[in-house]
Tab-separated table of C-alpha atoms and ligand atoms in Angstrom:
chain	number	residue	atom	x	y	z
A	1	MET	CA	-2.163	-77.279	-9.105
A	2	THR	CA	-2.283	-73.517	-8.386
A	3	GLN	CA	-0.933	-72.675	-4.933
A	4	PRO	CA	-3.539	-70.665	-3.012
A	5	LEU	CA	-2.669	-67.032	-2.254
A	6	ARG	CA	-2.341	-66.664	1.513
A	7	PHE	CA	-4.009	-64.035	3.702
A	8	ALA	CA	-4.792	-63.618	7.388
A	9	VAL	CA	-6.549	-61.379	9.877
A	10	ILE	CA	-4.417	-60.473	12.891
A	11	GLY	CA	-5.866	-59.276	16.203
A	12	GLN	CA	-6.712	-60.147	19.805
A	13	PRO	CA	-9.188	-61.663	20.494
A	14	ILE	CA	-9.566	-63.192	17.035
A	15	ALA	CA	-11.357	-66.554	17.435
A	16	HIS	CA	-14.792	-65.145	16.510
A	17	SER	CA	-13.633	-63.008	13.571
A	18	LEU	CA	-15.930	-63.228	10.540
A	19	SER	CA	-13.182	-62.116	8.134
A	20	PRO	CA	-12.130	-65.675	7.099
A	21	THR	CA	-15.762	-66.522	6.238
A	22	ILE	CA	-16.246	-63.254	4.318
A	23	HIS	CA	-13.059	-63.564	2.247
A	24	ALA	CA	-13.735	-67.248	1.502
A	25	ALA	CA	-17.217	-66.318	0.232
A	26	PHE	CA	-15.851	-63.471	-1.927
A	27	ALA	CA	-13.186	-65.786	-3.355
A	28	ARG	CA	-15.757	-68.468	-4.276
A	29	GLN	CA	-17.820	-65.785	-6.001
A	30	ARG	CA	-14.864	-64.625	-8.114
A	31	GLY	CA	-13.270	-68.044	-8.702
A	32	ILE	CA	-10.088	-67.122	-6.818
A	33	VAL	CA	-8.163	-69.779	-4.890
A	34	LEU	CA	-6.987	-68.451	-1.551
A	35	GLU	CA	-6.328	-69.407	2.037
A	36	TYR	CA	-7.400	-66.919	4.717
A	37	THR	CA	-6.702	-67.668	8.374
A	38	ALA	CA	-7.082	-65.892	11.724
A	39	ILE	CA	-3.912	-65.243	13.741
A	40	GLU	CA	-4.132	-64.345	17.423
A	41	ALA	CA	-1.414	-61.893	18.477
A	42	GLY	CA	-1.154	-59.571	21.460
A	43	PRO	CA	0.418	-56.101	21.212
A	44	GLU	CA	3.868	-57.377	22.181
A	45	ALA	CA	3.788	-59.961	19.364
A	46	LEU	CA	2.478	-57.814	16.478
A	47	ALA	CA	5.815	-56.830	14.918
A	48	GLU	CA	7.157	-60.388	15.018
A	49	THR	CA	3.886	-61.847	13.706
A	50	LEU	CA	3.949	-59.480	10.727
A	51	GLU	CA	7.570	-60.297	10.051
A	52	ARG	CA	6.942	-64.043	10.191
A	53	PHE	CA	3.732	-64.068	8.145
A	54	ASP	CA	4.788	-64.608	4.529
A	55	GLY	CA	1.367	-64.268	2.894
A	56	HIS	CA	0.233	-61.827	0.213
A	57	GLY	CA	-1.894	-59.631	2.457
A	58	ALA	CA	-3.389	-59.218	5.929
A	59	ASN	CA	-6.234	-57.496	7.676
A	60	ILE	CA	-5.415	-55.824	10.965
A	61	THR	CA	-8.045	-55.558	13.641
A	62	LEU	CA	-8.224	-54.379	17.217
A	63	PRO	CA	-6.161	-53.545	19.096
A	64	HIS	CA	-3.471	-53.177	16.406
A	65	LYS	CA	-4.685	-50.671	13.808
A	66	VAL	CA	-2.586	-47.773	15.109
A	67	ALA	CA	0.530	-49.831	15.935
A	68	ALA	CA	0.488	-51.559	12.525
A	69	PHE	CA	0.509	-48.142	10.818
A	70	GLY	CA	3.955	-47.586	12.317
A	71	LEU	CA	5.227	-50.931	10.959
A	72	CYS	CA	4.400	-50.266	7.283
A	73	ALA	CA	7.073	-49.596	4.654
A	74	SER	CA	4.572	-47.424	2.769
A	75	THR	CA	1.007	-46.198	3.268
A	76	THR	CA	-1.881	-44.966	1.137
A	77	GLU	CA	-3.202	-41.433	1.509
A	78	ARG	CA	-6.313	-42.574	3.377
A	79	ALA	CA	-4.174	-44.601	5.798
A	80	ARG	CA	-2.062	-41.504	6.476
A	81	ARG	CA	-5.181	-39.439	7.104
A	82	ALA	CA	-6.400	-42.098	9.554
A	83	ARG	CA	-2.941	-42.755	11.065
A	84	ALA	CA	-4.216	-46.337	11.319
A	85	VAL	CA	-4.380	-49.328	8.956
A	86	ASN	CA	-6.667	-52.334	8.532
A	87	THR	CA	-5.300	-53.694	5.227
A	88	LEU	CA	-1.709	-54.705	4.485
A	89	THR	CA	-0.406	-55.713	1.076
A	90	ARG	CA	3.012	-57.224	0.543
A	91	THR	CA	5.373	-55.200	-1.656
A	92	ALA	CA	9.068	-55.644	-2.474
A	93	GLU	CA	9.897	-53.032	0.193
A	94	GLY	CA	7.669	-54.471	2.930
A	95	TRP	CA	4.013	-54.015	3.948
A	96	GLU	CA	1.928	-51.337	2.303
A	97	GLY	CA	-0.787	-50.105	4.693
A	98	ASP	CA	-4.262	-48.988	3.684
A	99	ASN	CA	-7.418	-48.177	5.627
A	100	THR	CA	-10.794	-49.294	4.262
A	101	ASP	CA	-12.848	-48.769	7.459
A	102	GLY	CA	-14.108	-45.292	6.558
A	103	SER	CA	-15.042	-46.138	2.973
A	104	GLY	CA	-16.732	-49.328	4.248
A	105	LEU	CA	-18.822	-47.424	6.791
A	106	VAL	CA	-19.878	-44.704	4.361
A	107	ARG	CA	-20.791	-47.250	1.683
A	108	ASP	CA	-22.912	-49.266	4.127
A	109	LEU	CA	-24.781	-46.155	5.295
A	110	THR	CA	-25.229	-44.311	2.014
A	111	GLU	CA	-25.540	-47.169	-0.518
A	112	ARG	CA	-26.997	-50.128	1.377
A	113	ARG	CA	-29.218	-48.094	3.713
A	114	ARG	CA	-29.704	-45.027	1.507
A	115	LEU	CA	-29.050	-42.641	4.396
A	116	ASP	CA	-27.972	-39.102	3.558
A	117	LEU	CA	-25.107	-38.019	5.824
A	118	ARG	CA	-24.815	-34.506	4.423
A	119	GLY	CA	-25.454	-31.647	6.816
A	120	ARG	CA	-25.610	-33.822	9.935
A	121	ARG	CA	-24.190	-32.767	13.297
A	122	VAL	CA	-22.181	-35.856	14.366
A	123	LEU	CA	-21.045	-37.071	17.779
A	124	LEU	CA	-18.103	-39.459	17.541
A	125	LEU	CA	-17.586	-41.439	20.752
A	126	GLY	CA	-14.023	-42.784	20.968
A	127	ALA	CA	-10.686	-41.746	19.511
A	128	GLY	CA	-8.811	-45.049	19.048
A	129	GLY	CA	-7.946	-46.904	15.860
A	130	ALA	CA	-11.570	-47.438	14.826
A	131	ALA	CA	-12.498	-43.756	15.299
A	132	GLN	CA	-9.379	-42.630	13.437
A	133	GLY	CA	-10.326	-44.833	10.484
A	134	VAL	CA	-13.840	-43.474	10.013
A	135	ALA	CA	-13.489	-39.782	10.988
A	136	PRO	CA	-11.868	-38.467	7.765
A	137	LEU	CA	-14.382	-40.250	5.527
A	138	LEU	CA	-17.342	-38.916	7.527
A	139	LEU	CA	-16.018	-35.395	6.948
A	140	ASP	CA	-15.630	-36.208	3.242
A	141	ALA	CA	-19.247	-37.428	3.173
A	142	GLY	CA	-20.380	-33.854	3.838
A	143	ILE	CA	-21.350	-33.842	7.493
A	144	ASP	CA	-21.745	-30.389	8.996
A	145	GLU	CA	-19.857	-30.793	12.269
A	146	MET	CA	-18.041	-33.530	14.192
A	147	VAL	CA	-17.716	-33.432	17.976
A	148	VAL	CA	-15.211	-36.025	19.236
A	149	VAL	CA	-15.559	-37.202	22.825
A	150	ASN	CA	-13.217	-39.741	24.382
A	151	ARG	CA	-12.677	-41.106	27.879
A	152	SER	CA	-9.040	-39.906	27.662
A	153	PRO	CA	-9.435	-36.336	26.358
A	154	GLU	CA	-5.913	-36.017	24.976
A	155	ARG	CA	-6.673	-38.724	22.375
A	156	ALA	CA	-9.759	-36.793	21.217
A	157	ASP	CA	-7.606	-33.659	20.919
A	158	ALA	CA	-4.989	-35.552	18.912
A	159	LEU	CA	-7.623	-36.980	16.559
A	160	CYS	CA	-9.116	-33.545	15.922
A	161	SER	CA	-5.816	-31.837	15.284
A	162	ALA	CA	-4.806	-34.623	12.872
A	163	LEU	CA	-8.086	-34.133	10.968
A	164	GLY	CA	-6.990	-30.557	10.255
A	165	ASP	CA	-10.528	-29.211	9.876
A	166	PRO	CA	-10.969	-26.980	12.965
A	167	ALA	CA	-14.099	-25.353	11.547
A	168	ARG	CA	-15.931	-28.712	11.572
A	169	ALA	CA	-14.093	-31.125	13.892
A	170	HIS	CA	-13.469	-30.410	17.577
A	171	SER	CA	-13.137	-32.297	20.845
A	172	ARG	CA	-15.150	-32.011	24.048
A	173	TYR	CA	-14.976	-33.725	27.468
A	174	TRP	CA	-16.924	-36.940	28.163
A	175	ASP	CA	-18.172	-35.394	31.433
A	176	ASP	CA	-19.697	-32.505	29.451
A	177	LEU	CA	-21.848	-34.742	27.167
A	178	ARG	CA	-25.049	-33.423	28.740
A	179	GLY	CA	-24.290	-29.872	27.659
A	180	LEU	CA	-23.414	-30.546	24.025
A	181	GLY	CA	-26.893	-30.120	22.517
A	182	ASP	CA	-28.335	-32.733	20.175
A	183	PHE	CA	-26.964	-34.669	17.214
A	184	GLU	CA	-28.319	-36.114	13.961
A	185	MET	CA	-25.755	-38.915	14.030
A	186	ILE	CA	-24.017	-40.647	16.950
A	187	VAL	CA	-21.199	-43.095	16.217
A	188	ASN	CA	-19.916	-45.463	18.873
A	189	ALA	CA	-16.258	-46.162	18.104
A	190	THR	CA	-15.369	-47.131	21.678
A	191	SER	CA	-14.872	-50.647	22.934
A	192	ALA	CA	-16.909	-49.805	26.048
A	193	GLY	CA	-19.692	-52.278	25.160
A	194	ARG	CA	-17.177	-55.108	24.891
A	195	ALA	CA	-15.377	-54.041	28.036
A	196	THR	CA	-18.238	-53.247	30.403
A	197	GLY	CA	-21.440	-54.676	28.838
A	198	GLN	CA	-23.204	-51.370	29.396
A	199	PHE	CA	-23.602	-47.902	27.931
A	200	ASP	CA	-24.758	-44.989	29.983
A	201	ILE	CA	-24.869	-41.617	28.206
A	202	PRO	CA	-27.558	-38.905	28.306
A	203	PHE	CA	-30.895	-39.523	26.536
A	204	SER	CA	-30.843	-35.855	25.496
A	205	LEU	CA	-28.140	-36.446	22.845
A	206	PRO	CA	-30.189	-37.664	19.841
A	207	SER	CA	-32.126	-35.167	17.730
A	208	PRO	CA	-35.569	-36.316	16.476
A	209	ARG	CA	-34.020	-37.734	13.235
A	210	CYS	CA	-30.926	-39.271	14.778
A	211	LEU	CA	-28.943	-42.117	13.201
A	212	ALA	CA	-27.025	-44.239	15.740
A	213	VAL	CA	-24.170	-46.435	14.515
A	214	ASP	CA	-22.030	-48.892	16.438
A	215	LEU	CA	-18.843	-49.838	14.597
A	216	SER	CA	-18.907	-53.280	16.211
A	217	TYR	CA	-21.500	-56.026	15.824
A	218	GLY	CA	-22.883	-58.968	17.775
A	219	GLU	CA	-22.681	-58.933	21.568
A	220	ALA	CA	-20.246	-56.000	21.616
A	221	ALA	CA	-22.803	-53.724	19.935
A	222	VAL	CA	-25.774	-54.696	22.131
A	223	PRO	CA	-25.320	-52.114	24.952
A	224	PHE	CA	-24.980	-49.051	22.682
A	225	LEU	CA	-27.756	-50.157	20.300
A	226	ALA	CA	-30.075	-50.792	23.263
A	227	TRP	CA	-29.277	-47.279	24.556
A	228	ALA	CA	-29.933	-45.813	21.065
A	229	ARG	CA	-33.360	-47.492	20.785
A	230	ALA	CA	-34.331	-46.421	24.287
A	231	ALA	CA	-33.186	-42.858	23.498
A	232	GLY	CA	-35.468	-42.743	20.431
A	233	CYS	CA	-32.936	-42.850	17.586
A	234	VAL	CA	-34.758	-43.326	14.259
A	235	ASP	CA	-32.082	-45.408	12.525
A	236	VAL	CA	-30.058	-47.864	14.580
A	237	VAL	CA	-27.237	-49.642	12.752
A	238	ASP	CA	-24.539	-52.089	13.848
A	239	GLY	CA	-21.145	-52.584	12.206
A	240	LEU	CA	-21.915	-55.774	10.265
A	241	GLY	CA	-22.520	-53.970	6.968
A	242	MET	CA	-19.367	-51.911	7.449
A	243	LEU	CA	-17.420	-55.106	8.157
A	244	VAL	CA	-18.502	-56.653	4.857
A	245	GLU	CA	-17.851	-53.442	2.886
A	246	GLN	CA	-14.384	-52.828	4.345
A	247	ALA	CA	-13.556	-56.465	3.573
A	248	ALA	CA	-14.727	-55.949	-0.024
A	249	ASP	CA	-12.414	-52.934	-0.359
A	250	SER	CA	-9.481	-55.003	0.986
A	251	PHE	CA	-10.411	-57.806	-1.420
A	252	ALA	CA	-10.489	-55.333	-4.340
A	253	ARG	CA	-7.047	-54.026	-3.387
A	254	TRP	CA	-5.569	-57.543	-3.295
A	255	HIS	CA	-7.342	-59.127	-6.264
A	256	GLY	CA	-8.192	-56.173	-8.521
A	257	VAL	CA	-11.890	-57.028	-8.541
A	258	ARG	CA	-14.662	-55.942	-6.161
A	259	PRO	CA	-16.978	-58.740	-4.959
A	260	ASP	CA	-20.739	-58.506	-4.707
A	261	THR	CA	-21.354	-57.789	-1.024
A	262	GLU	CA	-25.125	-58.211	-0.850
A	263	ALA	CA	-25.301	-62.012	-0.731
A	264	VAL	CA	-22.516	-62.233	1.845
A	265	TYR	CA	-24.109	-59.525	4.006
A	266	ALA	CA	-27.497	-61.298	3.853
A	267	MET	CA	-25.911	-64.613	4.888
A	268	LEU	CA	-24.126	-63.042	7.883
A	269	ARG	CA	-27.184	-60.997	8.905
A	270	ALA	CA	-29.337	-64.149	8.937
A	271	ARG	CA	-26.698	-65.861	11.056
A	272	GLU	CA	-26.533	-62.928	13.502
A	273	ASP	CA	-30.341	-62.796	13.777
A	274	ALA	CA	-30.442	-66.535	14.511
A	275	LEU	CA	-27.840	-66.093	17.274
A	276	VAL	CA	-29.783	-63.218	18.871
A	277	THR	CA	-33.047	-65.188	18.678
A	278	ALA	CA	-31.337	-68.182	20.274
A	279	ASP	CA	-30.160	-66.080	23.287
B	1	ATR	P1	-10.100	-49.678	18.491
B	1	ATR	O1	-9.187	-50.145	17.404
B	1	ATR	O2	-11.293	-50.573	18.733
B	1	ATR	O3	-10.481	-48.225	18.367
B	1	ATR	P2	-8.470	-48.797	20.682
B	1	ATR	O4	-7.544	-48.026	19.793
B	1	ATR	O5	-7.922	-49.578	21.847
B	1	ATR	O6	-9.273	-49.871	19.842
B	1	ATR	O7	-9.602	-47.780	21.211
B	1	ATR	C1	-10.610	-48.154	22.106
B	1	ATR	C2	-11.521	-46.956	22.310
B	1	ATR	O8	-12.576	-47.305	23.238
B	1	ATR	C3	-10.819	-45.752	22.918
B	1	ATR	O9	-11.453	-44.585	22.465
B	1	ATR	C4	-11.073	-45.984	24.427
B	1	ATR	O10	-10.964	-44.836	25.217
B	1	ATR	P3	-9.513	-44.407	25.828
B	1	ATR	O11	-8.756	-43.767	24.695
B	1	ATR	O12	-9.829	-43.479	26.913
B	1	ATR	O13	-8.867	-45.698	26.294
B	1	ATR	C5	-12.502	-46.434	24.368
B	1	ATR	N1	-12.953	-47.170	25.564
B	1	ATR	C6	-12.571	-48.407	25.963
B	1	ATR	N2	-13.235	-48.780	27.090
B	1	ATR	C7	-14.057	-47.737	27.409
B	1	ATR	C8	-15.010	-47.489	28.448
B	1	ATR	N3	-15.235	-48.397	29.409
B	1	ATR	N4	-15.686	-46.318	28.441
B	1	ATR	C9	-15.443	-45.388	27.475
B	1	ATR	N5	-14.563	-45.561	26.461
B	1	ATR	C10	-13.881	-46.713	26.426
Protein backbone atom coordinates (compact mmCIF):
# COMPACT_ATOMS: atom_id res chain seq x y z
CA MET A 1 0.00 0.00 0.00
CA THR A 2 1.21 3.55 -0.77
CA GLN A 3 2.45 5.35 2.34
CA PRO A 4 0.61 8.66 2.70
CA LEU A 5 2.68 11.83 2.25
CA ARG A 6 2.78 13.66 5.57
CA PHE A 7 2.00 17.34 6.18
CA ALA A 8 1.10 19.51 9.15
CA VAL A 9 0.07 23.01 10.14
CA ILE A 10 2.10 24.44 13.02
CA GLY A 11 0.90 27.32 15.21
CA GLN A 12 -0.54 28.37 18.57
CA PRO A 13 -3.45 28.11 19.16
CA ILE A 14 -4.05 25.44 16.53
CA ALA A 15 -6.98 23.27 17.71
CA HIS A 16 -9.55 25.10 15.54
CA SER A 17 -7.42 25.32 12.38
CA LEU A 18 -9.35 24.51 9.20
CA SER A 19 -6.18 23.61 7.28
CA PRO A 20 -6.42 19.82 7.91
CA THR A 21 -10.02 19.81 6.59
CA ILE A 22 -9.08 21.91 3.54
CA HIS A 23 -6.06 19.81 2.55
CA ALA A 24 -7.97 16.55 3.08
CA ALA A 25 -10.73 17.84 0.77
CA PHE A 26 -8.22 18.93 -1.89
CA ALA A 27 -6.48 15.55 -1.69
CA ARG A 28 -9.76 13.63 -2.14
CA GLN A 29 -10.52 15.79 -5.17
CA ARG A 30 -7.17 15.00 -6.79
CA GLY A 31 -6.90 11.35 -5.68
CA ILE A 32 -3.79 12.00 -3.58
CA VAL A 33 -3.17 9.99 -0.41
CA LEU A 34 -1.90 12.21 2.38
CA GLU A 35 -1.97 12.73 6.12
CA TYR A 36 -2.29 16.33 7.35
CA THR A 37 -2.26 17.05 11.08
CA ALA A 38 -2.26 20.12 13.34
CA ILE A 39 0.73 20.59 15.66
CA GLU A 40 0.52 23.00 18.59
CA ALA A 41 3.84 24.74 19.27
CA GLY A 42 4.66 27.92 21.16
CA PRO A 43 7.42 30.30 20.02
CA GLU A 44 10.05 28.61 22.18
CA ALA A 45 9.28 25.22 20.59
CA LEU A 46 9.13 26.20 16.89
CA ALA A 47 12.72 25.37 15.91
CA GLU A 48 12.64 21.98 17.64
CA THR A 49 9.20 21.15 16.22
CA LEU A 50 10.40 21.87 12.69
CA GLU A 51 13.51 19.81 13.24
CA ARG A 52 11.53 16.86 14.60
CA PHE A 53 8.74 16.92 12.01
CA ASP A 54 9.85 14.59 9.21
CA GLY A 55 6.96 15.19 6.81
CA HIS A 56 7.06 16.46 3.23
CA GLY A 57 5.70 19.93 3.93
CA ALA A 58 4.15 22.22 6.54
CA ASN A 59 2.00 25.28 6.80
CA ILE A 60 3.07 27.88 9.33
CA THR A 61 0.49 30.04 11.02
CA LEU A 62 0.43 32.63 13.75
CA PRO A 63 2.47 33.53 15.62
CA HIS A 64 5.34 31.89 13.70
CA LYS A 65 5.38 33.28 10.16
CA VAL A 66 8.28 35.68 10.75
CA ALA A 67 10.32 33.35 12.99
CA ALA A 68 9.96 30.43 10.56
CA PHE A 69 11.40 32.60 7.76
CA GLY A 70 14.65 32.69 9.72
CA LEU A 71 14.72 28.88 10.04
CA CYS A 72 14.53 28.12 6.29
CA ALA A 73 17.50 26.76 4.32
CA SER A 74 16.16 28.55 1.23
CA THR A 75 13.27 30.87 0.38
CA THR A 76 11.25 31.87 -2.68
CA GLU A 77 11.29 35.43 -3.96
CA ARG A 78 7.82 36.19 -2.60
CA ALA A 79 8.83 34.86 0.84
CA ARG A 80 11.87 37.17 0.80
CA ARG A 81 9.69 40.12 -0.14
CA ALA A 82 7.35 39.27 2.76
CA ARG A 83 10.17 38.33 5.18
CA ALA A 84 7.65 35.76 6.43
CA VAL A 85 6.61 32.25 5.37
CA ASN A 86 3.42 30.18 5.56
CA THR A 87 4.49 27.20 3.42
CA LEU A 88 7.50 24.95 3.97
CA THR A 89 8.65 22.24 1.59
CA ARG A 90 11.30 19.70 2.48
CA THR A 91 14.43 19.78 0.31
CA ALA A 92 17.76 17.95 0.62
CA GLU A 93 19.25 21.08 2.25
CA GLY A 94 16.41 21.69 4.71
CA TRP A 95 13.10 23.60 4.59
CA GLU A 96 12.31 25.80 1.63
CA GLY A 97 10.03 28.69 2.68
CA ASP A 98 7.33 30.24 0.54
CA ASN A 99 4.53 32.70 1.24
CA THR A 100 1.12 32.17 -0.38
CA ASP A 101 -0.88 34.60 1.82
CA GLY A 102 -0.68 37.56 -0.58
CA SER A 103 -1.53 35.57 -3.71
CA GLY A 104 -4.38 33.90 -1.78
CA LEU A 105 -5.85 37.24 -0.70
CA VAL A 106 -5.60 38.83 -4.14
CA ARG A 107 -7.14 35.78 -5.82
CA ASP A 108 -10.07 35.74 -3.38
CA LEU A 109 -10.75 39.45 -3.92
CA THR A 110 -10.19 39.75 -7.66
CA GLU A 111 -11.30 36.32 -8.95
CA ARG A 112 -13.91 35.04 -6.50
CA ARG A 113 -15.43 38.44 -5.68
CA ARG A 114 -14.54 40.26 -8.91
CA LEU A 115 -13.32 43.34 -7.04
CA ASP A 116 -10.94 45.67 -8.84
CA LEU A 117 -8.10 46.72 -6.53
CA ARG A 118 -6.41 49.02 -9.02
CA GLY A 119 -6.16 52.68 -8.08
CA ARG A 120 -7.40 52.21 -4.51
CA ARG A 121 -6.00 54.13 -1.54
CA VAL A 122 -5.38 51.36 1.04
CA LEU A 123 -5.09 51.45 4.82
CA LEU A 124 -3.23 48.43 6.19
CA LEU A 125 -3.78 47.97 9.93
CA GLY A 126 -1.00 45.85 11.46
CA ALA A 127 2.60 45.12 10.56
CA GLY A 128 3.16 41.55 11.81
CA GLY A 129 3.57 38.34 9.83
CA ALA A 130 0.12 38.52 8.25
CA ALA A 131 0.57 42.14 7.09
CA GLN A 132 4.04 41.37 5.74
CA GLY A 133 2.63 38.51 3.68
CA VAL A 134 -0.08 40.51 1.92
CA ALA A 135 1.52 43.97 1.51
CA PRO A 136 3.80 43.23 -1.49
CA LEU A 137 1.02 41.49 -3.43
CA LEU A 138 -1.41 44.37 -2.83
CA LEU A 139 1.17 46.73 -4.34
CA ASP A 140 1.57 44.33 -7.28
CA ALA A 141 -2.22 44.34 -7.74
CA GLY A 142 -2.01 48.01 -8.73
CA ILE A 143 -3.24 49.88 -5.68
CA ASP A 144 -2.47 53.58 -5.70
CA GLU A 145 -1.17 54.08 -2.17
CA MET A 146 -0.68 52.03 1.00
CA VAL A 147 -0.69 53.64 4.44
CA VAL A 148 0.56 51.23 7.13
CA VAL A 149 -0.53 51.87 10.70
CA ASN A 150 0.56 49.67 13.60
CA ARG A 151 0.23 49.85 17.37
CA SER A 152 4.06 49.70 17.59
CA PRO A 153 5.13 52.30 15.01
CA GLU A 154 8.63 50.93 14.48
CA ARG A 155 7.17 47.73 12.97
CA ALA A 156 5.13 49.80 10.48
CA ASP A 157 8.31 51.70 9.56
CA ALA A 158 10.21 48.45 9.08
CA LEU A 159 7.47 47.01 6.87
CA CYS A 160 7.41 50.11 4.67
CA SER A 161 11.15 50.31 4.25
CA ALA A 162 11.28 46.59 3.35
CA LEU A 163 8.60 47.17 0.68
CA GLY A 164 11.00 49.59 -1.02
CA ASP A 165 8.26 51.63 -2.69
CA PRO A 166 8.39 54.99 -0.85
CA ALA A 167 6.23 56.70 -3.46
CA ARG A 168 3.29 54.39 -2.63
CA ALA A 169 3.89 52.78 0.78
CA HIS A 170 4.39 54.79 3.97
CA SER A 171 3.70 54.48 7.69
CA ARG A 172 1.65 56.70 9.98
CA TYR A 173 0.87 56.65 13.73
CA TRP A 174 -2.19 54.79 15.08
CA ASP A 175 -3.07 57.88 17.15
CA ASP A 176 -3.23 59.95 13.94
CA LEU A 177 -5.84 57.70 12.21
CA ARG A 178 -8.46 60.45 12.38
CA GLY A 179 -6.34 62.79 10.27
CA LEU A 180 -5.45 60.40 7.46
CA GLY A 181 -8.37 61.15 5.13
CA ASP A 182 -10.45 58.34 3.65
CA PHE A 183 -9.63 55.01 2.03
CA GLU A 184 -11.12 52.79 -0.68
CA MET A 185 -9.79 49.67 1.02
CA ILE A 186 -9.08 48.93 4.70
CA VAL A 187 -7.31 45.69 5.61
CA ASN A 188 -7.25 44.42 9.18
CA ALA A 189 -4.05 42.41 9.61
CA THR A 190 -3.91 42.85 13.39
CA SER A 191 -4.87 40.25 15.93
CA ALA A 192 -6.73 42.91 17.94
CA GLY A 193 -10.13 41.24 17.40
CA ARG A 194 -8.82 37.97 18.80
CA ALA A 195 -7.05 39.69 21.65
CA THR A 196 -9.63 42.24 22.81
CA GLY A 197 -12.97 41.30 21.17
CA GLN A 198 -13.43 44.88 20.04
CA PHE A 199 -12.39 47.33 17.34
CA ASP A 200 -12.57 51.04 17.84
CA ILE A 201 -11.26 53.18 14.97
CA PRO A 202 -12.76 56.34 13.42
CA PHE A 203 -15.91 56.05 11.27
CA SER A 204 -14.41 58.71 8.99
CA LEU A 205 -11.89 56.27 7.47
CA PRO A 206 -13.96 54.55 4.73
CA SER A 207 -14.63 56.35 1.45
CA PRO A 208 -18.13 55.85 -0.06
CA ARG A 209 -16.92 52.79 -2.09
CA CYS A 210 -14.77 51.22 0.60
CA LEU A 211 -13.84 47.53 0.71
CA ALA A 212 -13.08 46.24 4.23
CA VAL A 213 -11.14 42.99 4.61
CA ASP A 214 -10.24 41.08 7.76
CA LEU A 215 -7.48 38.54 7.20
CA SER A 216 -8.95 36.32 9.91
CA TYR A 217 -12.33 34.58 9.97
CA GLY A 218 -14.87 33.32 12.48
CA GLU A 219 -15.02 34.92 15.92
CA ALA A 220 -11.69 36.71 15.46
CA ALA A 221 -13.06 38.69 12.50
CA VAL A 222 -16.37 39.69 14.13
CA PRO A 223 -15.26 42.97 15.82
CA PHE A 224 -13.60 44.51 12.73
CA LEU A 225 -16.36 43.37 10.34
CA ALA A 226 -19.01 44.79 12.69
CA TRP A 227 -17.10 48.10 12.74
CA ALA A 228 -16.84 48.05 8.90
CA ARG A 229 -20.60 47.52 8.46
CA ALA A 230 -21.43 50.22 10.98
CA ALA A 231 -18.98 52.58 9.23
CA GLY A 232 -20.77 52.04 5.89
CA CYS A 233 -18.21 49.98 3.97
CA VAL A 234 -19.76 48.68 0.73
CA ASP A 235 -17.89 45.37 0.57
CA VAL A 236 -17.12 43.55 3.81
CA VAL A 237 -15.00 40.41 3.49
CA ASP A 238 -13.51 37.99 6.02
CA GLY A 239 -10.40 35.86 5.53
CA LEU A 240 -12.11 32.53 4.78
CA GLY A 241 -11.70 32.84 1.01
CA MET A 242 -8.07 33.86 1.42
CA LEU A 243 -7.51 30.86 3.70
CA VAL A 244 -8.78 28.45 1.05
CA GLU A 245 -6.81 30.14 -1.75
CA GLN A 246 -3.51 30.26 0.15
CA ALA A 247 -4.02 26.58 1.00
CA ALA A 248 -4.58 25.83 -2.70
CA ASP A 249 -1.30 27.57 -3.57
CA SER A 250 0.53 25.51 -0.90
CA PHE A 251 -1.15 22.36 -2.25
CA ALA A 252 -0.04 23.24 -5.80
CA ARG A 253 3.54 23.74 -4.61
CA TRP A 254 3.60 20.34 -2.88
CA HIS A 255 1.65 18.24 -5.38
CA GLY A 256 2.16 20.04 -8.70
CA VAL A 257 -1.57 20.41 -9.28
CA ARG A 258 -3.96 23.18 -8.20
CA PRO A 259 -7.24 22.00 -6.63
CA ASP A 260 -10.66 23.43 -7.38
CA THR A 261 -11.30 25.80 -4.49
CA GLU A 262 -14.96 26.64 -5.07
CA ALA A 263 -16.53 23.50 -3.60
CA VAL A 264 -14.28 23.59 -0.54
CA TYR A 265 -14.95 27.30 0.02
CA ALA A 266 -18.72 26.73 -0.26
CA MET A 267 -18.57 23.88 2.27
CA LEU A 268 -16.62 25.97 4.80
CA ARG A 269 -18.78 29.06 4.24
CA ALA A 270 -21.94 27.03 4.93
CA ARG A 271 -20.33 25.69 8.09
CA GLU A 272 -19.32 29.20 9.24
CA ASP A 273 -22.82 30.56 8.54
CA ALA A 274 -24.36 27.72 10.56
CA LEU A 275 -22.04 28.50 13.49
CA VAL A 276 -22.92 32.22 13.40
CA THR A 277 -26.65 31.43 13.18
CA ALA A 278 -26.32 29.05 16.13
CA ASP A 279 -24.73 31.79 18.34
P1 LIG B 1 0.31 37.74 12.71
O1 LIG B 1 1.08 36.61 12.13
O2 LIG B 1 -1.14 37.44 12.98
O3 LIG B 1 0.51 39.04 11.98
P2 LIG B 1 1.94 38.95 14.74
O4 LIG B 1 3.17 38.95 13.88
O5 LIG B 1 2.06 38.62 16.21
O6 LIG B 1 0.88 37.91 14.20
O7 LIG B 1 1.22 40.38 14.57
C1 LIG B 1 0.07 40.75 15.28
C2 LIG B 1 -0.35 42.13 14.80
O8 LIG B 1 -1.54 42.54 15.52
C3 LIG B 1 0.69 43.21 15.07
O9 LIG B 1 0.58 44.20 14.08
C4 LIG B 1 0.23 43.73 16.45
O10 LIG B 1 0.68 45.02 16.76
P3 LIG B 1 2.13 45.21 17.50
O11 LIG B 1 3.17 45.05 16.42
O12 LIG B 1 2.08 46.56 18.05
O13 LIG B 1 2.21 44.12 18.55
C5 LIG B 1 -1.25 43.75 16.23
N1 LIG B 1 -2.05 43.77 17.47
C6 LIG B 1 -2.19 42.77 18.37
N2 LIG B 1 -3.05 43.13 19.37
C7 LIG B 1 -3.45 44.41 19.07
C8 LIG B 1 -4.33 45.35 19.69
N3 LIG B 1 -4.97 45.05 20.83
N4 LIG B 1 -4.53 46.54 19.09
C9 LIG B 1 -3.87 46.85 17.94
N5 LIG B 1 -3.03 46.00 17.30
C10 LIG B 1 -2.82 44.80 17.85
